[in-house]
PDB file of C-alpha atoms and ligand atoms in Angstrom:
ATOM      1  CA  MET A 261      -8.834  17.524 -15.732  1.00 96.00           C
ATOM      2  CA  LYS A 262      -8.162  21.424 -14.811  1.00 97.00           C
ATOM      3  CA  ILE A 263      -5.049  21.401 -12.867  1.00 97.00           C
ATOM      4  CA  ILE A 264      -4.763  24.549 -10.701  1.00 97.00           C
ATOM      5  CA  ARG A 265      -1.161  25.076  -9.182  1.00 97.00           C
ATOM      6  CA  THR A 266      -1.384  26.854  -5.667  1.00 97.00           C
ATOM      7  CA  LYS A 267       1.539  28.530  -3.980  1.00 96.00           C
ATOM      8  CA  ASP A 268       1.101  26.551  -0.665  1.00 97.00           C
ATOM      9  CA  TYR A 269      -1.435  24.543   1.451  1.00 98.00           C
ATOM     10  CA  LYS A 270      -3.141  27.852   2.691  1.00 98.00           C
ATOM     11  CA  ASP A 271      -3.388  29.173  -0.892  1.00 98.00           C
ATOM     12  CA  MET A 272      -4.714  25.805  -1.813  1.00 98.00           C
ATOM     13  CA  SER A 273      -7.372  25.721   0.955  1.00 98.00           C
ATOM     14  CA  ARG A 274      -8.671  29.182   0.199  1.00 98.00           C
ATOM     15  CA  LYS A 275      -8.987  28.569  -3.545  1.00 98.00           C
ATOM     16  CA  ALA A 276     -10.984  25.337  -2.868  1.00 98.00           C
ATOM     17  CA  ALA A 277     -13.195  26.878  -0.139  1.00 98.00           C
ATOM     18  CA  ASN A 278     -13.964  29.718  -2.746  1.00 98.00           C
ATOM     19  CA  ILE A 279     -15.071  26.849  -5.185  1.00 98.00           C
ATOM     20  CA  ILE A 280     -17.188  25.114  -2.624  1.00 98.00           C
ATOM     21  CA  SER A 281     -18.705  28.225  -1.504  1.00 98.00           C
ATOM     22  CA  ALA A 282     -19.495  29.233  -5.138  1.00 98.00           C
ATOM     23  CA  GLN A 283     -20.948  25.809  -5.381  1.00 98.00           C
ATOM     24  CA  VAL A 284     -23.400  26.709  -2.351  1.00 98.00           C
ATOM     25  CA  ILE A 285     -24.362  30.447  -3.498  1.00 97.00           C
ATOM     26  CA  LEU A 286     -25.345  29.171  -6.955  1.00 97.00           C
ATOM     27  CA  LYS A 287     -27.125  26.280  -5.715  1.00 98.00           C
ATOM     28  CA  PRO A 288     -28.282  26.566  -1.845  1.00 98.00           C
ATOM     29  CA  ASP A 289     -29.572  23.093  -1.597  1.00 98.00           C
ATOM     30  CA  SER A 290     -26.452  21.541  -3.009  1.00 98.00           C
ATOM     31  CA  VAL A 291     -25.294  17.913  -2.482  1.00 98.00           C
ATOM     32  CA  LEU A 292     -21.770  18.012  -1.388  1.00 98.00           C
ATOM     33  CA  GLY A 293     -19.558  14.826  -1.252  1.00 98.00           C
ATOM     34  CA  LEU A 294     -16.727  15.364   1.398  1.00 98.00           C
ATOM     35  CA  ALA A 295     -13.709  14.028   2.522  1.00 98.00           C
ATOM     36  CA  THR A 296     -11.536  13.634   5.407  1.00 97.00           C
ATOM     37  CA  GLY A 297      -7.831  13.371   6.168  1.00 95.00           C
ATOM     38  CA  SER A 298      -5.374  16.267   7.004  1.00 95.00           C
ATOM     39  CA  THR A 299      -5.849  17.869   3.481  1.00 98.00           C
ATOM     40  CA  PRO A 300      -9.358  19.170   3.583  1.00 98.00           C
ATOM     41  CA  ILE A 301      -8.839  20.731   7.230  1.00 98.00           C
ATOM     42  CA  GLY A 302      -7.693  24.189   5.913  1.00 98.00           C
ATOM     43  CA  THR A 303     -10.813  24.488   3.450  1.00 98.00           C
ATOM     44  CA  TYR A 304     -13.117  23.572   6.251  1.00 98.00           C
ATOM     45  CA  SER A 305     -11.982  25.951   8.492  1.00 98.00           C
ATOM     46  CA  GLN A 306     -12.157  28.620   5.723  1.00 98.00           C
ATOM     47  CA  LEU A 307     -15.667  27.685   4.741  1.00 98.00           C
ATOM     48  CA  ALA A 308     -16.427  27.805   8.659  1.00 98.00           C
ATOM     49  CA  GLU A 309     -15.245  31.351   8.884  1.00 98.00           C
ATOM     50  CA  TRP A 310     -17.129  32.548   5.969  1.00 98.00           C
ATOM     51  CA  ASN A 311     -20.405  30.448   7.259  1.00 98.00           C
ATOM     52  CA  GLN A 312     -19.598  32.598  10.709  1.00 97.00           C
ATOM     53  CA  LYS A 313     -19.458  35.771   8.826  1.00 97.00           C
ATOM     54  CA  GLY A 314     -22.926  35.123   6.945  1.00 95.00           C
ATOM     55  CA  ASP A 315     -21.477  34.608   3.487  1.00 94.00           C
ATOM     56  CA  CYS A 316     -21.801  30.942   2.961  1.00 96.00           C
ATOM     57  CA  ASP A 317     -25.112  29.290   4.009  1.00 98.00           C
ATOM     58  CA  PHE A 318     -25.141  25.713   4.832  1.00 98.00           C
ATOM     59  CA  SER A 319     -28.610  25.503   6.071  1.00 98.00           C
ATOM     60  CA  HIS A 320     -30.110  23.792   2.922  1.00 98.00           C
ATOM     61  CA  VAL A 321     -26.851  21.813   2.198  1.00 98.00           C
ATOM     62  CA  SER A 322     -26.673  18.079   2.525  1.00 98.00           C
ATOM     63  CA  THR A 323     -23.464  16.075   2.623  1.00 98.00           C
ATOM     64  CA  TYR A 324     -22.233  12.551   2.000  1.00 98.00           C
ATOM     65  CA  ASN A 325     -18.981  11.426   3.389  1.00 98.00           C
ATOM     66  CA  LEU A 326     -16.743   9.245   1.493  1.00 98.00           C
ATOM     67  CA  ASP A 327     -16.075   6.789   3.769  1.00 97.00           C
ATOM     68  CA  GLU A 328     -15.537   5.367   7.429  1.00 97.00           C
ATOM     69  CA  TYR A 329     -13.444   2.975   9.419  1.00 97.00           C
ATOM     70  CA  ARG A 330     -15.214  -0.327  10.209  1.00 97.00           C
ATOM     71  CA  GLY A 331     -15.766  -0.887  13.760  1.00 95.00           C
ATOM     72  CA  LEU A 332     -15.571   2.406  15.114  1.00 94.00           C
ATOM     73  CA  THR A 333     -18.448   3.982  16.951  1.00 94.00           C
ATOM     74  CA  HIS A 334     -19.804   7.576  16.000  1.00 94.00           C
ATOM     75  CA  SER A 335     -17.974   8.917  19.149  1.00 94.00           C
ATOM     76  CA  ASP A 336     -14.786   7.431  18.726  1.00 94.00           C
ATOM     77  CA  PRO A 337     -12.347  10.309  18.374  1.00 94.00           C
ATOM     78  CA  GLN A 338     -10.576   8.169  15.517  1.00 94.00           C
ATOM     79  CA  SER A 339     -14.030   7.853  13.735  1.00 96.00           C
ATOM     80  CA  TYR A 340     -14.650  10.027  10.412  1.00 97.00           C
ATOM     81  CA  HIS A 341     -18.181  10.745  12.102  1.00 97.00           C
ATOM     82  CA  TYR A 342     -16.272  12.725  14.962  1.00 97.00           C
ATOM     83  CA  PHE A 343     -13.816  14.259  12.475  1.00 97.00           C
ATOM     84  CA  MET A 344     -16.321  15.801  10.412  1.00 98.00           C
ATOM     85  CA  ARG A 345     -18.271  17.248  13.500  1.00 98.00           C
ATOM     86  CA  VAL A 346     -15.007  18.532  15.142  1.00 97.00           C
ATOM     87  CA  ASN A 347     -13.496  20.118  11.683  1.00 98.00           C
ATOM     88  CA  PHE A 348     -16.701  21.151  10.120  1.00 98.00           C
ATOM     89  CA  PHE A 349     -20.177  20.332  10.986  1.00 98.00           C
ATOM     90  CA  ASP A 350     -20.227  22.000  14.793  1.00 98.00           C
ATOM     91  CA  LYS A 351     -18.721  25.101  13.045  1.00 98.00           C
ATOM     92  CA  ILE A 352     -21.336  25.745  10.420  1.00 98.00           C
ATOM     93  CA  ASN A 353     -24.949  26.085  10.224  1.00 98.00           C
ATOM     94  CA  ILE A 354     -25.564  22.770   8.580  1.00 98.00           C
ATOM     95  CA  ASP A 355     -28.499  20.516   9.675  1.00 98.00           C
ATOM     96  CA  LEU A 356     -26.743  17.715  11.274  1.00 98.00           C
ATOM     97  CA  ALA A 357     -29.900  15.328  10.205  1.00 98.00           C
ATOM     98  CA  ASN A 358     -28.595  16.407   6.515  1.00 98.00           C
ATOM     99  CA  THR A 359     -25.186  15.063   7.202  1.00 98.00           C
ATOM    100  CA  HIS A 360     -24.166  11.440   6.194  1.00 98.00           C
ATOM    101  CA  VAL A 361     -21.381   9.192   6.776  1.00 98.00           C
ATOM    102  CA  PRO A 362     -20.974   5.511   6.262  1.00 98.00           C
ATOM    103  CA  ASP A 363     -21.983   3.589   9.327  1.00 97.00           C
ATOM    104  CA  GLY A 364     -18.622   2.081  10.490  1.00 97.00           C
ATOM    105  CA  ALA A 365     -20.497   0.764  13.777  1.00 97.00           C
ATOM    106  CA  ASN A 366     -22.602  -1.749  11.573  1.00 97.00           C
ATOM    107  CA  PRO A 367     -20.802  -4.729  11.697  1.00 96.00           C
ATOM    108  CA  ASP A 368     -22.911  -5.936   8.569  1.00 97.00           C
ATOM    109  CA  ALA A 369     -20.952  -4.530   6.175  1.00 97.00           C
ATOM    110  CA  GLN A 370     -23.496  -5.792   3.428  1.00 97.00           C
ATOM    111  CA  ALA A 371     -26.486  -3.814   4.982  1.00 98.00           C
ATOM    112  CA  ALA A 372     -24.148  -0.617   5.842  1.00 98.00           C
ATOM    113  CA  CYS A 373     -23.202  -0.206   2.232  1.00 98.00           C
ATOM    114  CA  SER A 374     -26.134  -0.903   0.273  1.00 98.00           C
ATOM    115  CA  HIS A 375     -28.031   1.400   2.734  1.00 98.00           C
ATOM    116  CA  TYR A 376     -25.494   4.057   1.902  1.00 98.00           C
ATOM    117  CA  ASP A 377     -25.471   3.537  -1.858  1.00 97.00           C
ATOM    118  CA  GLN A 378     -29.365   3.741  -1.600  1.00 98.00           C
ATOM    119  CA  ILE A 379     -29.489   7.012   0.342  1.00 98.00           C
ATOM    120  CA  VAL A 380     -26.617   8.778  -1.880  1.00 98.00           C
ATOM    121  CA  ARG A 381     -28.475   7.432  -5.015  1.00 98.00           C
ATOM    122  CA  GLU A 382     -31.691   8.947  -3.673  1.00 98.00           C
ATOM    123  CA  ALA A 383     -30.222  12.555  -3.078  1.00 98.00           C
ATOM    124  CA  GLY A 384     -29.233  12.337  -6.751  1.00 98.00           C
ATOM    125  CA  TYR A 385     -25.430  12.015  -6.182  1.00 98.00           C
ATOM    126  CA  PRO A 386     -23.228  14.858  -5.348  1.00 98.00           C
ATOM    127  CA  ASP A 387     -22.986  18.176  -7.151  1.00 98.00           C
ATOM    128  CA  LEU A 388     -19.656  18.713  -6.053  1.00 98.00           C
ATOM    129  CA  GLN A 389     -17.381  15.799  -4.747  1.00 98.00           C
ATOM    130  CA  LEU A 390     -14.422  16.971  -2.550  1.00 98.00           C
ATOM    131  CA  LEU A 391     -11.636  14.316  -2.495  1.00 98.00           C
ATOM    132  CA  GLY A 392      -8.166  14.082  -1.063  1.00 98.00           C
ATOM    133  CA  ILE A 393      -5.435  11.632  -2.556  1.00 98.00           C
ATOM    134  CA  GLY A 394      -3.926   8.825  -0.830  1.00 95.00           C
ATOM    135  CA  ARG A 395       0.117   8.214  -1.176  1.00 94.00           C
ATOM    136  CA  ASN A 396      -0.694   5.097  -3.425  1.00 94.00           C
ATOM    137  CA  GLY A 397      -3.314   7.054  -5.490  1.00 97.00           C
ATOM    138  CA  HIS A 398      -6.316   5.955  -3.400  1.00 96.00           C
ATOM    139  CA  ILE A 399      -9.547   7.959  -3.267  1.00 97.00           C
ATOM    140  CA  GLY A 400     -12.041   7.485  -0.505  1.00 96.00           C
ATOM    141  CA  PHE A 401     -10.656   4.074   0.821  1.00 94.00           C
ATOM    142  CA  ASN A 402     -10.451   2.870  -3.008  1.00 96.00           C
ATOM    143  CA  GLU A 403      -7.057   0.956  -2.808  1.00 93.00           C
ATOM    144  CA  PRO A 404      -5.067   0.188  -5.655  1.00 95.00           C
ATOM    145  CA  ASP A 405      -6.391  -3.224  -6.830  1.00 94.00           C
ATOM    146  CA  ASP A 406      -6.834  -4.839 -10.310  1.00 95.00           C
ATOM    147  CA  HIS A 407     -10.145  -3.691 -11.182  1.00 94.00           C
ATOM    148  CA  PHE A 408     -12.151  -0.439 -10.286  1.00 94.00           C
ATOM    149  CA  SER A 409     -14.798  -0.485  -7.711  1.00 90.00           C
ATOM    150  CA  LYS A 410     -18.542   0.484  -8.165  1.00 92.00           C
ATOM    151  CA  GLY A 411     -20.618   1.226  -5.149  1.00 95.00           C
ATOM    152  CA  THR A 412     -20.000   1.332  -1.488  1.00 97.00           C
ATOM    153  CA  HIS A 413     -18.185  -1.619  -0.203  1.00 97.00           C
ATOM    154  CA  CYS A 414     -15.927  -2.747   2.529  1.00 97.00           C
ATOM    155  CA  VAL A 415     -12.305  -2.814   1.879  1.00 95.00           C
ATOM    156  CA  ASP A 416      -9.024  -4.335   3.472  1.00 94.00           C
ATOM    157  CA  LEU A 417      -6.885  -1.113   3.879  1.00 92.00           C
ATOM    158  CA  THR A 418      -3.463  -1.758   2.641  1.00 89.00           C
ATOM    159  CA  GLU A 419      -0.182  -1.694   4.759  1.00 92.00           C
ATOM    160  CA  SER A 420       1.016   1.666   2.963  1.00 87.00           C
ATOM    161  CA  THR A 421      -2.478   3.259   4.204  1.00 87.00           C
ATOM    162  CA  ILE A 422      -2.168   1.761   7.594  1.00 92.00           C
ATOM    163  CA  GLU A 423       1.026   3.237   7.916  1.00 92.00           C
ATOM    164  CA  ALA A 424       0.202   6.631   6.560  1.00 87.00           C
ATOM    165  CA  ASN A 425      -2.768   7.040   8.792  1.00 89.00           C
ATOM    166  CA  SER A 426      -0.992   5.516  11.922  1.00 91.00           C
ATOM    167  CA  ARG A 427       0.353   9.060  12.499  1.00 89.00           C
ATOM    168  CA  LEU A 428      -3.226  10.054  13.768  1.00 87.00           C
ATOM    169  CA  PHE A 429      -3.442   7.071  16.192  1.00 91.00           C
ATOM    170  CA  GLU A 430      -1.664   6.300  19.328  1.00 90.00           C
ATOM    171  CA  LYS A 431       0.227   3.249  17.801  1.00 90.00           C
ATOM    172  CA  LYS A 432       0.154   1.528  14.449  1.00 92.00           C
ATOM    173  CA  GLU A 433      -1.854  -1.543  15.723  1.00 91.00           C
ATOM    174  CA  ASP A 434      -4.787   1.095  16.686  1.00 90.00           C
ATOM    175  CA  VAL A 435      -5.373   1.580  13.084  1.00 93.00           C
ATOM    176  CA  PRO A 436      -8.650  -0.398  11.866  1.00 94.00           C
ATOM    177  CA  ARG A 437      -7.800  -2.971   9.245  1.00 96.00           C
ATOM    178  CA  GLN A 438     -11.038  -2.316   7.208  1.00 96.00           C
ATOM    179  CA  ALA A 439     -13.478   0.490   6.118  1.00 96.00           C
ATOM    180  CA  TYR A 440     -16.371   1.040   4.422  1.00 97.00           C
ATOM    181  CA  THR A 441     -16.170   3.358   1.331  1.00 97.00           C
ATOM    182  CA  MET A 442     -17.924   4.794  -1.730  1.00 97.00           C
ATOM    183  CA  GLY A 443     -17.000   3.164  -4.876  1.00 97.00           C
ATOM    184  CA  VAL A 444     -15.113   4.747  -7.949  1.00 97.00           C
ATOM    185  CA  GLN A 445     -18.376   4.642 -10.007  1.00 95.00           C
ATOM    186  CA  THR A 446     -20.169   6.611  -7.289  1.00 95.00           C
ATOM    187  CA  ILE A 447     -17.246   8.968  -7.092  1.00 97.00           C
ATOM    188  CA  MET A 448     -17.490   9.382 -11.077  1.00 98.00           C
ATOM    189  CA  TYR A 449     -21.256  10.302 -11.062  1.00 98.00           C
ATOM    190  CA  ALA A 450     -20.493  13.478  -9.258  1.00 98.00           C
ATOM    191  CA  ARG A 451     -21.379  16.454 -11.415  1.00 98.00           C
ATOM    192  CA  MET A 452     -17.949  18.303 -10.326  1.00 98.00           C
ATOM    193  CA  VAL A 453     -14.879  16.828  -8.496  1.00 98.00           C
ATOM    194  CA  LEU A 454     -12.520  18.773  -6.456  1.00 98.00           C
ATOM    195  CA  ILE A 455      -9.620  16.819  -5.659  1.00 98.00           C
ATOM    196  CA  LEU A 456      -6.823  18.539  -3.152  1.00 98.00           C
ATOM    197  CA  ALA A 457      -3.378  17.479  -2.952  1.00 98.00           C
ATOM    198  CA  SER A 458      -0.651  19.196  -0.732  1.00 98.00           C
ATOM    199  CA  GLY A 459       3.051  18.395  -0.104  1.00 98.00           C
ATOM    200  CA  PRO A 460       5.878  16.285  -1.290  1.00 97.00           C
ATOM    201  CA  GLU A 461       4.793  13.010  -0.305  1.00 96.00           C
ATOM    202  CA  LYS A 462       1.907  13.219  -2.868  1.00 98.00           C
ATOM    203  CA  ALA A 463       3.686  14.099  -6.033  1.00 98.00           C
ATOM    204  CA  GLN A 464       4.111  10.510  -7.286  1.00 98.00           C
ATOM    205  CA  ALA A 465       0.411  10.234  -6.992  1.00 98.00           C
ATOM    206  CA  VAL A 466      -0.528  13.333  -8.470  1.00 98.00           C
ATOM    207  CA  TYR A 467       1.674  12.584 -11.143  1.00 98.00           C
ATOM    208  CA  ASP A 468       0.245   9.130 -11.666  1.00 98.00           C
ATOM    209  CA  MET A 469      -3.349  10.510 -11.556  1.00 98.00           C
ATOM    210  CA  CYS A 470      -3.090  13.326 -14.030  1.00 98.00           C
ATOM    211  CA  TYR A 471      -0.464  11.794 -16.459  1.00 97.00           C
ATOM    212  CA  GLY A 472      -0.220   7.846 -15.750  1.00 97.00           C
ATOM    213  CA  PRO A 473      -2.074   5.320 -17.442  1.00 98.00           C
ATOM    214  CA  ILE A 474      -5.926   4.964 -16.408  1.00 98.00           C
ATOM    215  CA  ALA A 475      -5.688   2.076 -14.327  1.00 98.00           C
ATOM    216  CA  PRO A 476      -6.931   0.478 -10.938  1.00 97.00           C
ATOM    217  CA  SER A 477      -3.250   0.221  -9.872  1.00 97.00           C
ATOM    218  CA  CYS A 478      -3.991   4.182  -9.321  1.00 97.00           C
ATOM    219  CA  PRO A 479      -7.510   4.777  -8.368  1.00 97.00           C
ATOM    220  CA  ALA A 480      -7.303   8.305  -8.963  1.00 98.00           C
ATOM    221  CA  SER A 481      -6.497   8.108 -12.440  1.00 98.00           C
ATOM    222  CA  ILE A 482     -10.171   7.386 -13.356  1.00 98.00           C
ATOM    223  CA  LEU A 483     -10.494  10.847 -12.990  1.00 98.00           C
ATOM    224  CA  GLN A 484      -8.864  11.605 -16.236  1.00 98.00           C
ATOM    225  CA  LEU A 485     -12.129  10.649 -17.637  1.00 98.00           C
ATOM    226  CA  HIS A 486     -14.252  12.920 -15.463  1.00 98.00           C
ATOM    227  CA  GLN A 487     -15.910  15.767 -17.368  1.00 97.00           C
ATOM    228  CA  ASN A 488     -15.584  18.451 -14.760  1.00 98.00           C
ATOM    229  CA  CYS A 489     -12.355  17.516 -12.343  1.00 98.00           C
ATOM    230  CA  ILE A 490     -10.263  20.144 -10.809  1.00 98.00           C
ATOM    231  CA  VAL A 491      -7.031  19.042  -9.250  1.00 98.00           C
ATOM    232  CA  MET A 492      -6.089  21.725  -6.888  1.00 98.00           C
ATOM    233  CA  ALA A 493      -2.473  21.108  -5.804  1.00 98.00           C
ATOM    234  CA  ASP A 494       0.254  23.195  -4.413  1.00 98.00           C
ATOM    235  CA  GLU A 495       3.937  23.343  -5.782  1.00 97.00           C
ATOM    236  CA  ALA A 496       5.072  20.371  -3.591  1.00 97.00           C
ATOM    237  CA  ALA A 497       2.249  17.905  -4.658  1.00 98.00           C
ATOM    238  CA  LEU A 498       2.893  19.033  -8.335  1.00 98.00           C
ATOM    239  CA  SER A 499       6.730  18.846  -8.236  1.00 97.00           C
ATOM    240  CA  LYS A 500       6.747  15.814 -10.523  1.00 96.00           C
ATOM    241  CA  CYS A 501       4.182  17.467 -13.092  1.00 94.00           C
ATOM    242  CA  PRO A 502       5.365  19.356 -16.258  1.00 90.00           C
ATOM    243  CA  ALA A 503       5.961  22.994 -14.723  1.00 81.00           C
ATOM    244  CA  ALA A 504       3.156  24.462 -17.404  1.00 65.00           C
ATOM    245  CA  GLU A 505       0.333  23.297 -15.134  1.00 50.00           C
TER     246      GLU A 505
HETATM  247  C1  GLP B  49      -7.265   8.765   4.168  1.00 58.20           C
HETATM  248  C2  GLP B  49      -8.865   9.044   3.675  1.00 58.20           C
HETATM  249  C3  GLP B  49      -8.944   9.425   2.174  1.00 58.20           C
HETATM  250  C4  GLP B  49      -7.920  10.880   2.206  1.00 58.20           C
HETATM  251  C5  GLP B  49      -6.496  10.313   2.283  1.00 58.20           C
HETATM  252  C6  GLP B  49      -5.556  11.076   2.535  1.00 58.20           C
HETATM  253  O1  GLP B  49      -6.803   7.303   4.250  1.00 58.20           O
HETATM  254  N1  GLP B  49      -9.580   7.973   3.457  1.00 58.20           N
HETATM  255  O2  GLP B  49     -10.045  10.170   1.925  1.00 58.20           O
HETATM  256  O3  GLP B  49      -7.923  11.352   0.979  1.00 58.20           O
HETATM  257  O4  GLP B  49      -6.379   9.398   3.215  1.00 58.20           O
HETATM  258  O5  GLP B  49      -5.227  11.822   3.654  1.00 58.20           O
HETATM  259  P1  GLP B  49      -4.546  13.139   4.133  1.00 58.20           P
HETATM  260  O6  GLP B  49      -5.090  14.223   3.383  1.00 58.20           O
HETATM  261  O7  GLP B  49      -4.349  12.981   5.471  1.00 58.20           O
HETATM  262  O8  GLP B  49      -3.076  12.939   3.417  1.00 58.20           O
END
């Protein structure tokens, strides 16, 4: 793992956007694995700004998002389909036909998940996988468990995740209890992983990811085994980690 310490959220977002932009410049038809949550929003808006200036062309890029709430339609403002349109896809010159998010509107979990695995596999897996990290160390919606997951699957969200994500809903009862998420094995197949973390509430998860045992109780800890993983985190998120990083 390469840990890059940034001053704050803005610095993290800009540096992350630089890495993604470099990937797209080097390989215009890159396959990008994308994430939702508050953390990547600054990265997306920086990339959109560069795209509008003509500096970062997404016209040949294809994207595969990590996860989606089960039971929400694509136009539901709480869905990750909607999130990606509003925060990124509608601001850049990507062909929407090349963007993919698990189909949370399909009640048939088995069909939705195996279809997603198939299209990610056919795309050759991401060149670069962007990730955030949950307060409990989850990646995508791979929650702490007694084993690491493999392909896309349906998960029951933990109370801690429902609590954390309820800030984005009117009330906690509105947070869906299940989601479809890419598995840990699929994430590990990405040729580069860029995981972002900002703020003190992520400090313990970042410490466990980078220095704890590699264990499914902290799903992000598996990234210690990835050959090309960059942890891009601000001072607050790295506050529990050794100062040398
Ligand atoms: C959500 C998403 C994750 C995200 C995480 C952190 O549950 N499924 O992909 O990384 O929570 O979110 P945030 O960036 O808002 O802290």
